[in-house]
Coordinates of C-alpha atoms and ligand atoms in Angstrom, one line a residue:
X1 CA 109.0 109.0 141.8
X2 CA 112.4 111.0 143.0
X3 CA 114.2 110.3 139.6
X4 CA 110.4 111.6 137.8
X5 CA 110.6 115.3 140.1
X6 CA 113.6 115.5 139.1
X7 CA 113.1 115.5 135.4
X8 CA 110.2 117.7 135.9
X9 CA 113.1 120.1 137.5
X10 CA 115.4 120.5 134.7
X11 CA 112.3 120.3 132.3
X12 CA 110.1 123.6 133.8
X13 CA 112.8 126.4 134.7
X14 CA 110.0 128.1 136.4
X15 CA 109.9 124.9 139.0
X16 CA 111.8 126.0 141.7
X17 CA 111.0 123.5 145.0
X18 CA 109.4 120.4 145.1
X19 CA 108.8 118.1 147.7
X20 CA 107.3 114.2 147.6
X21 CA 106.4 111.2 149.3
X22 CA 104.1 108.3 148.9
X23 CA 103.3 108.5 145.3
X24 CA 102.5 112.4 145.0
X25 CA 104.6 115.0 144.4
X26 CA 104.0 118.6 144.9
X27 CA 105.9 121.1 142.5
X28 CA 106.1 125.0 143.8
X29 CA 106.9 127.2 140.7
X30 CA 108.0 131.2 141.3
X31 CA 105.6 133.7 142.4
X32 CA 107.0 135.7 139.4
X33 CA 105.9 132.9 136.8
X34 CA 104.7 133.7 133.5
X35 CA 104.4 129.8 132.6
X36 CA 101.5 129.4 129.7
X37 CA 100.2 132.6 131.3
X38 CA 99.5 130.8 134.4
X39 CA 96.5 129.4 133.0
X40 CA 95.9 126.6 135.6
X41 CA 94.8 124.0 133.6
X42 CA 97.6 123.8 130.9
X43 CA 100.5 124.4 133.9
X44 CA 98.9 121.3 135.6
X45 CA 98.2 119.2 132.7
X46 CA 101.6 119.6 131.1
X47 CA 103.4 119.1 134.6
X48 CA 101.4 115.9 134.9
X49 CA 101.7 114.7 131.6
X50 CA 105.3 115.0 131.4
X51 CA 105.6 113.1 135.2
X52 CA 103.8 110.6 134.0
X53 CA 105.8 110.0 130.2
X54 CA 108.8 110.1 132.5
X55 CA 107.4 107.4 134.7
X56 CA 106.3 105.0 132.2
X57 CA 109.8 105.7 130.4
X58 CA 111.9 105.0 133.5
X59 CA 109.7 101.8 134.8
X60 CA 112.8 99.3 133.4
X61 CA 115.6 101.3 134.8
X62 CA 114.1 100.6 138.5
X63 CA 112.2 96.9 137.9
X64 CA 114.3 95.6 135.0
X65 CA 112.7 92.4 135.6
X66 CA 109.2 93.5 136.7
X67 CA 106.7 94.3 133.6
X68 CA 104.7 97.6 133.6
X69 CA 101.0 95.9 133.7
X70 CA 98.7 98.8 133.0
X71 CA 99.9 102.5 132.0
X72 CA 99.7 104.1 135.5
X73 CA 98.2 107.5 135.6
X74 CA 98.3 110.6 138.2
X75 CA 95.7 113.7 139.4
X76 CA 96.7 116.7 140.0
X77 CA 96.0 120.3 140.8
X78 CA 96.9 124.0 141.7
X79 CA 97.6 124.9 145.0
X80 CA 97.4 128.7 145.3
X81 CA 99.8 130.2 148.1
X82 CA 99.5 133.9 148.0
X83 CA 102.3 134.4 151.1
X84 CA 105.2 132.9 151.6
X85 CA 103.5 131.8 155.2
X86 CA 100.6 129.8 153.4
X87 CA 103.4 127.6 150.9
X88 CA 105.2 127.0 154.9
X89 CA 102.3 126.1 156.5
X90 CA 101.6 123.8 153.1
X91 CA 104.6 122.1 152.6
X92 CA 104.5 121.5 156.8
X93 CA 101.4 119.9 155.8
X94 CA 102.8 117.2 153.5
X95 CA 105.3 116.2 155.4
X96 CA 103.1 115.7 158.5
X97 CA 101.4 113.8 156.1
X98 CA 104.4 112.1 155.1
X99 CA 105.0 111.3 158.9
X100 CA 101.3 110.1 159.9
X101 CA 100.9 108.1 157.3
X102 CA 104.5 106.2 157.4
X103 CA 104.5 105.7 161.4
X104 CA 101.2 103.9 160.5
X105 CA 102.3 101.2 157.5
X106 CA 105.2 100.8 159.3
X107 CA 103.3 99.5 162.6
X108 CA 100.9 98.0 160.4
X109 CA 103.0 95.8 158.6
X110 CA 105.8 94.6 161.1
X111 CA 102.4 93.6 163.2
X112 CA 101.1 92.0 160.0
X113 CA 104.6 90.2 158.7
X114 CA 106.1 89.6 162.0
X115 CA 103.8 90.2 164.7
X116 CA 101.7 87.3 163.2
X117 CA 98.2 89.6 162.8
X118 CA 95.8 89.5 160.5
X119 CA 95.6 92.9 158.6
X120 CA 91.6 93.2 160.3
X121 CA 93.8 92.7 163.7
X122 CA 96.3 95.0 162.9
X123 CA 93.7 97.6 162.3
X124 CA 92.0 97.1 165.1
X125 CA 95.1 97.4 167.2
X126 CA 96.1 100.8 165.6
X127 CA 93.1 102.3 166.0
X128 CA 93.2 104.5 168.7
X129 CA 97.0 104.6 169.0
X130 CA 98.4 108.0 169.2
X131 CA 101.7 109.0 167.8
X132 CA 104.0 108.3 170.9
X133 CA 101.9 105.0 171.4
X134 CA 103.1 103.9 168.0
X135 CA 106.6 104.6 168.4
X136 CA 106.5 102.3 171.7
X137 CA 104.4 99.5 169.6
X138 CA 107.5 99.5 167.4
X139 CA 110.0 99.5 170.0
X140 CA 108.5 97.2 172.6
X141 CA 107.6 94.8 170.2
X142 CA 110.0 94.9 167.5
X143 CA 112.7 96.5 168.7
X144 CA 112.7 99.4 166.4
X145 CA 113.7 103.0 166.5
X146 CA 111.4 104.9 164.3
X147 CA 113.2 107.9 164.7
X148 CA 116.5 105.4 162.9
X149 CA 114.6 104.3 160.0
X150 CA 114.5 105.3 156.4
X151 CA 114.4 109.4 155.9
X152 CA 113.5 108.9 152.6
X153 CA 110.7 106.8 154.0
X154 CA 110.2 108.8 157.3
X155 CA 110.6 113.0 155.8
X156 CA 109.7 112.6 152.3
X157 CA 112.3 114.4 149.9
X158 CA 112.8 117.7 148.9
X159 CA 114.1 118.3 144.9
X160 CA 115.3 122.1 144.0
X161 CA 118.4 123.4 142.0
X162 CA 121.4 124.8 144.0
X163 CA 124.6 126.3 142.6
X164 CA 127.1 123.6 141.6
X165 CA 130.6 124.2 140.4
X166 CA 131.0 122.5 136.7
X167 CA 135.2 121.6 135.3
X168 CA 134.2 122.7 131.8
X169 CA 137.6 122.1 130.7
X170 CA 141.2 123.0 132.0
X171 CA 144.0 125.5 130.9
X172 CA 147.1 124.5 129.2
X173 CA 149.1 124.8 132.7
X174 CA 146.2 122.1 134.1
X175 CA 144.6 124.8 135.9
X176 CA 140.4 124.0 135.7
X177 CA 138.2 126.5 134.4
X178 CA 135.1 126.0 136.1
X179 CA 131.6 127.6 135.7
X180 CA 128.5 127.7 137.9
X181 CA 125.6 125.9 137.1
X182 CA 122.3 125.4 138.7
X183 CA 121.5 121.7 139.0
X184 CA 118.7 119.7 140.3
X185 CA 119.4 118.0 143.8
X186 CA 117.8 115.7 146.3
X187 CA 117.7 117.0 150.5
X188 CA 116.1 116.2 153.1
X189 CA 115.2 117.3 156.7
X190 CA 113.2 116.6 160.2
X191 CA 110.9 119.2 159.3
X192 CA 110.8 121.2 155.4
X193 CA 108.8 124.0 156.6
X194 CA 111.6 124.4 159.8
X195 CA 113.6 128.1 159.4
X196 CA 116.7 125.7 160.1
X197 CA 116.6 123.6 157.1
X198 CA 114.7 125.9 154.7
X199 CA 117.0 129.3 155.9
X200 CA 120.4 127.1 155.0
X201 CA 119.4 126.7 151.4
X202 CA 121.1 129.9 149.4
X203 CA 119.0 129.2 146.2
X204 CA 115.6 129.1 148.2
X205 CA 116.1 132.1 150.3
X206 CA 116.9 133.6 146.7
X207 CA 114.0 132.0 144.9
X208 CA 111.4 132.5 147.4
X209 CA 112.5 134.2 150.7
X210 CA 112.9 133.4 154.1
X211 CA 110.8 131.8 156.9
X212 CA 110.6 134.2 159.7
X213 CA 109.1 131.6 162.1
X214 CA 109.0 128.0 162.5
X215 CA 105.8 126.2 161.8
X216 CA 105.0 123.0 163.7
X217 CA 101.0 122.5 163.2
X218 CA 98.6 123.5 160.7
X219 CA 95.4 123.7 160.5
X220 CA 94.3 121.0 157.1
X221 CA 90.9 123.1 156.9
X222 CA 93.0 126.3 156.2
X223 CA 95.5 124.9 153.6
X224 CA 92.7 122.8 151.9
X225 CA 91.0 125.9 151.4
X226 CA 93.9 127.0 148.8
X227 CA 93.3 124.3 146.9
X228 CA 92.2 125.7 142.9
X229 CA 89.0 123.1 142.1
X230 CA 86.6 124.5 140.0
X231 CA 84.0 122.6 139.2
X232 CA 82.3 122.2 135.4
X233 CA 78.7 123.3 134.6
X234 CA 76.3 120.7 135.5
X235 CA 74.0 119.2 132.6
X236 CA 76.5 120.3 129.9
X237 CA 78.8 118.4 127.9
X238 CA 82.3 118.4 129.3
X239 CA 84.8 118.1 126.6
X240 CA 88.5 117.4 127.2
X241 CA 91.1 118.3 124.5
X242 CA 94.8 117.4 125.0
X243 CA 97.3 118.5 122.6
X244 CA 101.2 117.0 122.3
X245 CA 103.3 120.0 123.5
X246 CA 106.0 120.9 120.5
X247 CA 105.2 118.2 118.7
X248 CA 106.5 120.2 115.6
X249 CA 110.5 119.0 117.3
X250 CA 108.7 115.7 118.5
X251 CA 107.5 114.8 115.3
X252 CA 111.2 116.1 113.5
X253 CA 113.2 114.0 116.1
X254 CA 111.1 111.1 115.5
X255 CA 111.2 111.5 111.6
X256 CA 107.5 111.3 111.2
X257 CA 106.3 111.1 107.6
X258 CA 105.4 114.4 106.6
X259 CA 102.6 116.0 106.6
X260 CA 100.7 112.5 107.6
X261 CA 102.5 109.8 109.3
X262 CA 100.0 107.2 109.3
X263 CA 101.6 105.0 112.6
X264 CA 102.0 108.4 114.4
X265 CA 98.5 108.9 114.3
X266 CA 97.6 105.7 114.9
X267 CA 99.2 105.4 118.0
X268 CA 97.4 108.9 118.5
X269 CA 93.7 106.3 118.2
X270 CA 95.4 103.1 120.1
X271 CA 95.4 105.9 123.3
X272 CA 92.3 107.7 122.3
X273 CA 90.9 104.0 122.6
X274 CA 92.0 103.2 125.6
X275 CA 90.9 106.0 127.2
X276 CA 86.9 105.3 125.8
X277 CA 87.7 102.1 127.4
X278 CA 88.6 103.6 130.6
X279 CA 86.4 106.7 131.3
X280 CA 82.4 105.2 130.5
X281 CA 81.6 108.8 131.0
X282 CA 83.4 109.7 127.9
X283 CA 80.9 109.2 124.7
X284 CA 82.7 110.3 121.8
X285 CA 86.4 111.1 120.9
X286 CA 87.3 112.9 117.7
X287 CA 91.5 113.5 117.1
X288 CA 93.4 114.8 114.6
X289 CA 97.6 115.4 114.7
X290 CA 98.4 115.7 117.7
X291 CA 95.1 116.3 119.3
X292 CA 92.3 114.5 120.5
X293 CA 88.7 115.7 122.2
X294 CA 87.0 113.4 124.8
X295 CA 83.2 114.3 125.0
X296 CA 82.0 113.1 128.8
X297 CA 78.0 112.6 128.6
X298 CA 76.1 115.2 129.9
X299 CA 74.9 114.1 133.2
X300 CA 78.6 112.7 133.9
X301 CA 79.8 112.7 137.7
X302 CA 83.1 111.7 137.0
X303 CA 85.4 113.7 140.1
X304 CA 82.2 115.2 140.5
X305 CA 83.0 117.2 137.7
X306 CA 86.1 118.6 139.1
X307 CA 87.9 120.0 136.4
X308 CA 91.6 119.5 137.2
X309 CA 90.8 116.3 138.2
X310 CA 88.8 114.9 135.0
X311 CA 91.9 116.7 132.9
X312 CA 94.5 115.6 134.8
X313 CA 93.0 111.9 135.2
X314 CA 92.5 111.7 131.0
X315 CA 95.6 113.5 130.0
X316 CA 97.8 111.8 132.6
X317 CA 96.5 108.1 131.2
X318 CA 96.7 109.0 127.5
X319 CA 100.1 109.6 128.2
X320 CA 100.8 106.8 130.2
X321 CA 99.4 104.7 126.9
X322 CA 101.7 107.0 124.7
X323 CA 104.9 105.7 126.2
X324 CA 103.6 102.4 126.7
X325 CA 102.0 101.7 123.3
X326 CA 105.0 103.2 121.4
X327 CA 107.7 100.1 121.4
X328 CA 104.0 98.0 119.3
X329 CA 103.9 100.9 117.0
X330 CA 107.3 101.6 116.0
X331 CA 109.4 98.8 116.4
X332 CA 112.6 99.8 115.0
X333 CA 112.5 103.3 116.1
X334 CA 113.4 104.6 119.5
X335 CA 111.5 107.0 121.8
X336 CA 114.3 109.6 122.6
X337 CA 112.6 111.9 125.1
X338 CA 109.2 111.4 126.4
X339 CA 106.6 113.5 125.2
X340 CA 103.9 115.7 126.9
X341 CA 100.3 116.9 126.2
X342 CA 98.1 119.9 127.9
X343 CA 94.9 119.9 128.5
X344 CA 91.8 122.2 129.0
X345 CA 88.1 121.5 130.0
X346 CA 85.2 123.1 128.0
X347 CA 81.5 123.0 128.5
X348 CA 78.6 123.0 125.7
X349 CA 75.2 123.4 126.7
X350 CA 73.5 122.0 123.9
X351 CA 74.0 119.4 121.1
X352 CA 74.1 121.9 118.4
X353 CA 76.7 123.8 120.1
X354 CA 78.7 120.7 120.9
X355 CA 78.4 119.3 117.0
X356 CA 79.5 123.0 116.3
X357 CA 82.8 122.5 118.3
X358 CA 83.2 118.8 116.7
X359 CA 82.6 120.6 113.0
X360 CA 85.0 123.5 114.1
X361 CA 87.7 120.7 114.4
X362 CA 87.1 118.7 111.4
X363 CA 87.4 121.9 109.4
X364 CA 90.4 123.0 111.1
X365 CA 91.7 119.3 109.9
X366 CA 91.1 119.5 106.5
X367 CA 92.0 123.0 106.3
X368 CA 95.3 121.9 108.1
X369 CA 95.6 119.0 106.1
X370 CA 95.1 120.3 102.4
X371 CA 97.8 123.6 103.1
X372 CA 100.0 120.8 104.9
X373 CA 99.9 118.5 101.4
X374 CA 100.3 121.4 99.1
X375 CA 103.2 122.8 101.4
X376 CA 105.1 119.7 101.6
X377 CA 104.8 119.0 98.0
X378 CA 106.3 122.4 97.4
X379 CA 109.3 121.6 99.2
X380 CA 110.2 117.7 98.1
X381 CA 109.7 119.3 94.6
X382 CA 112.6 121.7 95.4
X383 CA 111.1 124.8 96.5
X384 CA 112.4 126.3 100.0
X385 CA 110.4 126.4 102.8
X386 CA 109.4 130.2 102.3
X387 CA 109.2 129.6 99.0
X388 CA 106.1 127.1 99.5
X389 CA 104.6 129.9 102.2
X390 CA 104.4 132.4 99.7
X391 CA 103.4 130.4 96.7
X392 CA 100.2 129.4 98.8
X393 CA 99.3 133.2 100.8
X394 CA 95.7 133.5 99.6
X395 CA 95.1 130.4 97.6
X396 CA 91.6 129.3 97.8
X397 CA 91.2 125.2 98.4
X398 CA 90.1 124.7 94.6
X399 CA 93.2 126.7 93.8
X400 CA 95.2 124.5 95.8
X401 CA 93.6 121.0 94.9
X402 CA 94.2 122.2 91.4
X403 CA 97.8 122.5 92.2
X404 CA 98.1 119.2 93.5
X405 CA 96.6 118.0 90.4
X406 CA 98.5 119.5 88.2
X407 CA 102.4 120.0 89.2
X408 CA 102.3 116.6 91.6
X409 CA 99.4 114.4 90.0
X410 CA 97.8 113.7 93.1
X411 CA 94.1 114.0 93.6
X412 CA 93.3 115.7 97.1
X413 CA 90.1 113.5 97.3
X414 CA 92.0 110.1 96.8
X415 CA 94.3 110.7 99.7
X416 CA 93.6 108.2 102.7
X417 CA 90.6 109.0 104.7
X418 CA 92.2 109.5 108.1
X419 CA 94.1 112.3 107.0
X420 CA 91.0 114.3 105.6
X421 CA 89.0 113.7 108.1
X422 CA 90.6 112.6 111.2
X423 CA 89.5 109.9 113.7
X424 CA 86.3 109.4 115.1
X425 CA 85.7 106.7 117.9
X426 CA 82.8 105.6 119.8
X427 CA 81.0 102.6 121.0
X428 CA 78.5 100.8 118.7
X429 CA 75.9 98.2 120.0
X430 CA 77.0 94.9 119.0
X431 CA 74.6 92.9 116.3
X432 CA 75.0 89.5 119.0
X433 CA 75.8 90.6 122.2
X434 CA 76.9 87.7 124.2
X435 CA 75.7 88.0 128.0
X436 CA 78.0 86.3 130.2
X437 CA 78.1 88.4 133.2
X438 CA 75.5 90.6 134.6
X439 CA 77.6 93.6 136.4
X440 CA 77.6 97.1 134.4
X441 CA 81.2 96.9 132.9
X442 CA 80.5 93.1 131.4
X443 CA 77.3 94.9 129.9
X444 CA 78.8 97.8 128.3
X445 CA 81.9 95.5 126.9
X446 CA 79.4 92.6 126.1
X447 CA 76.8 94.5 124.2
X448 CA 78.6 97.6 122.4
X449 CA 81.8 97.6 120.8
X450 CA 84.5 100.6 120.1
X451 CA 84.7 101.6 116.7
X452 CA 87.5 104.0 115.0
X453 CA 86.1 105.9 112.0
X454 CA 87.3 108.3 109.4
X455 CA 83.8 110.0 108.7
X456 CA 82.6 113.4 108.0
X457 CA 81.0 114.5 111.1
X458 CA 80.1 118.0 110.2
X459 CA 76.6 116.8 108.6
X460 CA 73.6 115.8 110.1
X461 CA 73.6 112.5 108.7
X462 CA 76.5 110.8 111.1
X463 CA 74.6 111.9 113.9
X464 CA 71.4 110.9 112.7
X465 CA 73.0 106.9 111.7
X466 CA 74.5 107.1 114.9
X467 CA 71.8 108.8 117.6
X468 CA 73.3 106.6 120.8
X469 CA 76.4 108.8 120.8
X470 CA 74.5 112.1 121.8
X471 CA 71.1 110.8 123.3
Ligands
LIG1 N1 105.6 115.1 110.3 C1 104.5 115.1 111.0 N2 104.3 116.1 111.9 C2 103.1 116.0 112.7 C3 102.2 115.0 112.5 N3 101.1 115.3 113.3 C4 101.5 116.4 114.0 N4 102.7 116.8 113.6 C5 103.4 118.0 114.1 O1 102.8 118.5 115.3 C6 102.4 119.8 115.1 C7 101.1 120.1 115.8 O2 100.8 121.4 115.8 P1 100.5 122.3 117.1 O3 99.9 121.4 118.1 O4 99.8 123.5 116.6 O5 102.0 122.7 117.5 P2 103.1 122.1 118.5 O6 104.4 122.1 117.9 O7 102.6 120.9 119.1 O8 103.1 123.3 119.6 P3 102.1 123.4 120.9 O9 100.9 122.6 120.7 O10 101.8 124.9 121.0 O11 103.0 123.0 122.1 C8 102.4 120.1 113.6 O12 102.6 121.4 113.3 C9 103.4 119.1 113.1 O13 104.7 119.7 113.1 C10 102.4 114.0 111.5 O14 101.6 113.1 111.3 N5 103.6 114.1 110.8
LIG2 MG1 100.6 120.6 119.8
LIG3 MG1 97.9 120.5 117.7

């Protein structure tokens, strides 16, 4: 988790404190921050997508013999602190958090492993115990010092950059020439939100100010009400599109086939997949480069239709999948930085409206796709890049599938399905559903069946052969 907030750190300049414990991690960007335009929902997708590439990519490094099972996934959301008092009294939060929650396990478990208790005991035993009670369970009866154990376990851990001298290289006479650089680092203290620790730190004081008083207890109520959670339009559909962030470098440093490369898009459909097999709200997935649309059903509950949550929960898993799937796509070529997608929540209040979103993307593919062929053609034939641009200003598509008829013999309509029309997937009922267990999930699996298509979805008549999808 430490080693993920830290990438996060060097990745997001605007990131400048961060503080985690458990398995969450909040990340405090500058008041001043002009990061996607501080549209929420991209600053918290991207933040969580990218935590969770990093995780997946890292898993070896920390259990090199202990296999990832399932791609692991994380929520998240914006925290608005408009004073410097509210992020104090947040961040004094957490780590109270941090505290309660530790003291607990750690009585819970040494009365579990060596106190001989079952974990119903152990419960029971806890229950009413109050801080200092806790702290004599532990030393009483097993002869521990809370206060001596773990500080990564007991504080938490604070990430942020601080001023390091760098040797960049030395003089003739030996003499180093150094330079300052700001680099990511891990501290920890007794108490974050304490003017002691906080007041010390150079590069926070700079960053975002200083504490003028010490803050012991919060009130929960009054930080919780900071929390950014919009919630989406009831009765409409909810759909979720994530896009790769820079995929343009992604797909240079992975040398994808251009303008289509067919396992790159693939992989794009093994996640798209996988998350229809994970989220039964979601009804209908359409992707195309590095895009994909999730369609939750109209009366969906999922989060309760909280938006960060249903974006961060989708983007965060097909990310997850990404990094995991990658290795069964491409065997022989490496992942060399793990990749990231946003993601936004919109709602359509009718079917028209939502098959008018769907036909807005399939257009926007083969629009894409039929400039991407022409342009690419252009340039293995020898033109240069701006060349190919201007060649194309204003051409018409009959213009340009007559240029790809003529100069490179390649007939527009031949090409593979998938890249004229991108992916479609959704569940189908099965022609012999075999009932062998009677709870919901065993239904759904038993009796329909994911399907990825390459089909026009812009007329009537998909809809119509399939009218499951939307009713
Ligand atoms: N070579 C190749 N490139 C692809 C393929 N699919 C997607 N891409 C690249 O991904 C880009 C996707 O476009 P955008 O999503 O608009 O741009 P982006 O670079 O991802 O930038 P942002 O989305 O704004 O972060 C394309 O322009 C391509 O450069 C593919 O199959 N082959
Ligand atoms: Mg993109
Ligand atoms: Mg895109």
């Amino acid at each position: 988790m430490n080693q993920c907030a830290m990438a996060v750190l060097e990745e997001y300049p605007d990131i400048v404190f961060s503080y985690g414990y458990g398995d969450e991690y909040s990340f405090v960007l500058k008041k001043t921050s002009k990061f996607y335009q501080r549209r929420s929902s991209k600053i918290s997708s991207v933040i969580v997508s990218f935590f969770t590439s990093v995780y997946v990519t890292k898993w070896k490094e920390f259990f090199p013999l202990k296999e990832l099972r399932y791609p692991p996934s994380f929520l998240s959301q914006i925290v608005c602190c408009a004073s410097l008092e509210i992020l104090q009294a947040y961040l004094a939060w957490r780590q109270r958090d941090c505290h309660v929650q530790n003291q607990y396990n750690t009585c819970f478990w040494e009365l579990v492993k060596k106190g001989g208790k079952t974990e119903m005991e152990a419960q029971e035993i806890l229950k009413y115990a109050k801080e200092q009670d806790r702290n004599e369970l532990l030393h009483q009866q097993f002869g521990i010092n809370y206060n001596g154990t773990l500080a990564l376990f007991r504080q938490g851990t604070c990430i942020f950059k601080t001023e390091v001298e760098d040797i960049v290289k030395y003089n003739e006479d030996g003499t180093p020439v150094k330079r300052l650089r700001r680099k990511a680092g891990i501290f920890r203290s007794e108490n974050i939100a304490g003017r002691r620790f906080w007041n010390a730190h150079a590069s926070l004081l700079k960053e975002l100010g200083n504490f003028s008083e010490d803050c012991f207890k919060t009130n929960p109520d009054y930080i919780r009400s900071f929390l950014f959670e919009s919630k989406l339009m009831p009765s409409t559909w909810i759909v979720i599109r994530i896009d790769g962030c820079h995929f343009h470098r992604f797909a240079d440093v992975h040398e994808f086939n251009k303008p289509n490369d067919k396992q790159a898009l693939g992989l794009m459909n093994l996640c798209a997949e996988a998350v229809l097999e994970e989220f039964h709200d979601i009804v209908f997935c359409y992707g195309v480069s590095d895009e994909y649309s999730f369609v939750l059903k109209k009366d969906s509950q999922l989060y309760q239709r909280r938006a960060s949550k249903i974006v961060s929960a989708i983007v965060s898993f097909f990310s997850s999948m990404y990094v995991m799937k990658w290795k069964d796509v491409f065997r022989k070529k490496e992942l060399k930085y793990p990749p990231s997608f946003d993601g936004r929540a919109v709602c359509y209040p009718s079917n028209e409206i939502l098959q008018d979103y769907l036909a807005w993307r399939q257009v926007d593919c083969h629009i894409n796709n039929q400039y991407n062929t022409c342009f690419w053609s252009l340039v293995k034939s020898g033109k240069s890049k701006s060349e190919a641009q201007n060649y194309l200003k204003g051409t018409q598509a009959r213009e340009k599938n007559e240029l790809l008829l003529k100069e490179f013999g390649i007939n527009y309509n031949t090409l593979p399905l998938m890249f004229r029309q991108g992916s479609s997937i959704f569940r189908v009922k099965r022609e012999n559903p075999t009932l062998l267990e009677n709870d919901a999930s065993s239904v759904e699996k038993t009796e329909t069946k994911i399907v990825t298509e390459h089909c026009n979805i812009i007329e009537q008549s998909f809809w119509e052969a399939h009218p499951s999808i939307l009713d």
